[in-house]
CSV table of C-alpha atoms in Angstrom, one decimal:
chain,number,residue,atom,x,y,z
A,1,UNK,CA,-10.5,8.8,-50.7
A,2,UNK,CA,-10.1,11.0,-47.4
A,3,UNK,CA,-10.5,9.3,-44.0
A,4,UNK,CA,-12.8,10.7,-41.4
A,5,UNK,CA,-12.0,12.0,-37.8
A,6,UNK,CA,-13.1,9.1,-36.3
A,7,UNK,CA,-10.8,6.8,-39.1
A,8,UNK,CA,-8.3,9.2,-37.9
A,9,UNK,CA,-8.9,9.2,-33.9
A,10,UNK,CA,-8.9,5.3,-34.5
A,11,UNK,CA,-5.6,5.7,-36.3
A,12,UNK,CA,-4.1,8.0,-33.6
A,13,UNK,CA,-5.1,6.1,-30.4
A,14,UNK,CA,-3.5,3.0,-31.9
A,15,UNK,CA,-0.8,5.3,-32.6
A,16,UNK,CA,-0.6,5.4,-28.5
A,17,UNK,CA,-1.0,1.8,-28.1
A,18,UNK,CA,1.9,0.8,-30.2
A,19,UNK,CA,3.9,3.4,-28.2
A,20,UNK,CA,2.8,2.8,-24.7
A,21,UNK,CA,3.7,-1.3,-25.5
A,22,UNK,CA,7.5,-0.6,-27.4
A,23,UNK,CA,7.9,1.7,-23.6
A,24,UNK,CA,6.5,-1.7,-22.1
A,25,UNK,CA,9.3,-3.9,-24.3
A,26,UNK,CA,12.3,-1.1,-23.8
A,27,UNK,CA,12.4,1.3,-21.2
A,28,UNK,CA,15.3,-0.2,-19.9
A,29,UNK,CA,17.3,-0.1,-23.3
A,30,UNK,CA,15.7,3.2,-24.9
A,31,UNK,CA,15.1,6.4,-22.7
A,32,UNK,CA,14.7,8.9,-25.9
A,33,UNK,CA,11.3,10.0,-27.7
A,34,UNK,CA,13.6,9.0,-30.5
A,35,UNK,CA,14.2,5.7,-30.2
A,36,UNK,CA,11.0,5.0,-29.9
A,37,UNK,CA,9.7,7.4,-32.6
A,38,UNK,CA,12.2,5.8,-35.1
A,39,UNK,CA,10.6,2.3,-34.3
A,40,UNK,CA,7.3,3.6,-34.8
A,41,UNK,CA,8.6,5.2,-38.5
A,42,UNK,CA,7.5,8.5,-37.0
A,43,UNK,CA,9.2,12.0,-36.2
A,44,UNK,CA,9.3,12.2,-32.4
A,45,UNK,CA,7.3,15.6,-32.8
A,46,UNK,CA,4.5,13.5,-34.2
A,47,UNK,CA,4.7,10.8,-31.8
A,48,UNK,CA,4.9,13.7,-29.0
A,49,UNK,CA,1.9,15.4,-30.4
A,50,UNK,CA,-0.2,12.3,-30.6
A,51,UNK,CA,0.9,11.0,-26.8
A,52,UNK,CA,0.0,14.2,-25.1
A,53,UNK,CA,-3.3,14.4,-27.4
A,54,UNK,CA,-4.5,11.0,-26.1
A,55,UNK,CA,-2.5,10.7,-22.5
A,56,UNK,CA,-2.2,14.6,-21.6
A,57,UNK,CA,1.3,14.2,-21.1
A,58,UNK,CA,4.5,14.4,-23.1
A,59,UNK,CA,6.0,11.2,-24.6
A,60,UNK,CA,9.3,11.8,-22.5
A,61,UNK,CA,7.5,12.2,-19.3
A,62,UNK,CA,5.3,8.9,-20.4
A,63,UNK,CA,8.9,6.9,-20.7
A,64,UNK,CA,10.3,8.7,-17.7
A,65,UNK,CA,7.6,7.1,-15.4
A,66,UNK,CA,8.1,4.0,-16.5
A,67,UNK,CA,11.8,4.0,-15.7
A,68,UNK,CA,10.9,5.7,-12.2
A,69,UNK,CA,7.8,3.1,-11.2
A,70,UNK,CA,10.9,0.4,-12.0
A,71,UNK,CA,13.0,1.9,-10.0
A,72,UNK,CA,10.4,2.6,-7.1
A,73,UNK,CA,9.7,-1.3,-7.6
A,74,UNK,CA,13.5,-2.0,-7.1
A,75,UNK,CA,14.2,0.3,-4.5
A,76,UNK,CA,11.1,-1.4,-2.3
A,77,UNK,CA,11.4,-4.9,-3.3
A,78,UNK,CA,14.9,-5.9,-4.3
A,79,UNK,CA,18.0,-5.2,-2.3
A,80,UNK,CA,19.4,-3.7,-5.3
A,81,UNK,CA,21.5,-0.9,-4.3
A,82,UNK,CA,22.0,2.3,-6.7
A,83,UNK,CA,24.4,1.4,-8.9
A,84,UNK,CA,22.8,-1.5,-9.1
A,85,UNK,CA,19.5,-0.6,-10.4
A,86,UNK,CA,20.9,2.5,-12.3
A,87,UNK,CA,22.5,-0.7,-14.5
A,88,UNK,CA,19.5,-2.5,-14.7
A,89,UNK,CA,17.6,0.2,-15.9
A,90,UNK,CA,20.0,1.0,-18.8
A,91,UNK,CA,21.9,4.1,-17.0
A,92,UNK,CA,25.7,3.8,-18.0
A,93,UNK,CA,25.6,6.7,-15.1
A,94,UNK,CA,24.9,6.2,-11.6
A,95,UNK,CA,24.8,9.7,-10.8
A,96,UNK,CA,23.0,10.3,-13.5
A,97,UNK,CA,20.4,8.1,-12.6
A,98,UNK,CA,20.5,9.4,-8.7
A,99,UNK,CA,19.8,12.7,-10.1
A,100,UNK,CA,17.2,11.8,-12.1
A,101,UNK,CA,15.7,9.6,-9.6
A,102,UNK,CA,15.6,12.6,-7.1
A,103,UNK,CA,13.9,14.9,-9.7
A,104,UNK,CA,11.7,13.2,-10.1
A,105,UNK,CA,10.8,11.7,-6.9
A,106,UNK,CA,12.0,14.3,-4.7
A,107,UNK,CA,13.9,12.5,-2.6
A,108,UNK,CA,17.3,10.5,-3.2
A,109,UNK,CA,17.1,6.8,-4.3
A,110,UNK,CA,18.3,5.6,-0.2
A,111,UNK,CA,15.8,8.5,1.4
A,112,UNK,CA,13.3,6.6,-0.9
A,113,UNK,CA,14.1,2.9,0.0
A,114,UNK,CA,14.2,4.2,4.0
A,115,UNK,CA,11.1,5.8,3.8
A,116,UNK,CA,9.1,2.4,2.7
């Protein structure tokens, strides 16, 4: 018995949901498509093609800004300072972490905080 597309785009958008939520649970623990693709008993191709199908954007870029809103969050409402948060969002790094954080944002973690 074959399932129709819309069996299928049912299947798929849960696919999403259970994704989004696990990001929800572990962005602070797990930062890799893998992690969350093994959870999912999934290839993280497959669970890439299905996010950016239904979200229109990759599933590392999903769990990326989720770590950056966090940090955002930290940076304007706690007096965490870099290091600080970089632990708290499950970077053993704190370079790291400033790096990423300025990729992404554009601006360094402090230029950030000043600029609220």
């Amino acid at each position: 018995m074959s399932q129709s597309n819309a069996d299928l785009a049912e299947t798929d958008s849960l696919l999403t949901h259970q994704f989004k939520d696990l990001v929800e649970k572990h962005y602070q623990q797990w930062h890799k498509v893998k992690e969350y693709a093994d959870a999912l008993a999934i290839t993280p191709n497959h669970l890439n093609d299905q996010v950016k199908s239904d979200l229109n954007i990759s599933a590392k870029a999903f769990i990326q800004e989720r770590i950056i809103l966090e940090a955002k969050r930290f940076a304007h409402f706690s007096d965490k300072n870099l290091k600080q948060t970089a632990y708290q969002l499950g970077f053993h790094d704190s370079s790291h972490f400033g790096k990423f954080f300025k990729q992404s944002v554009g601006m360094s973690f402090s230029a950030f905080r000043a600029s609220m």
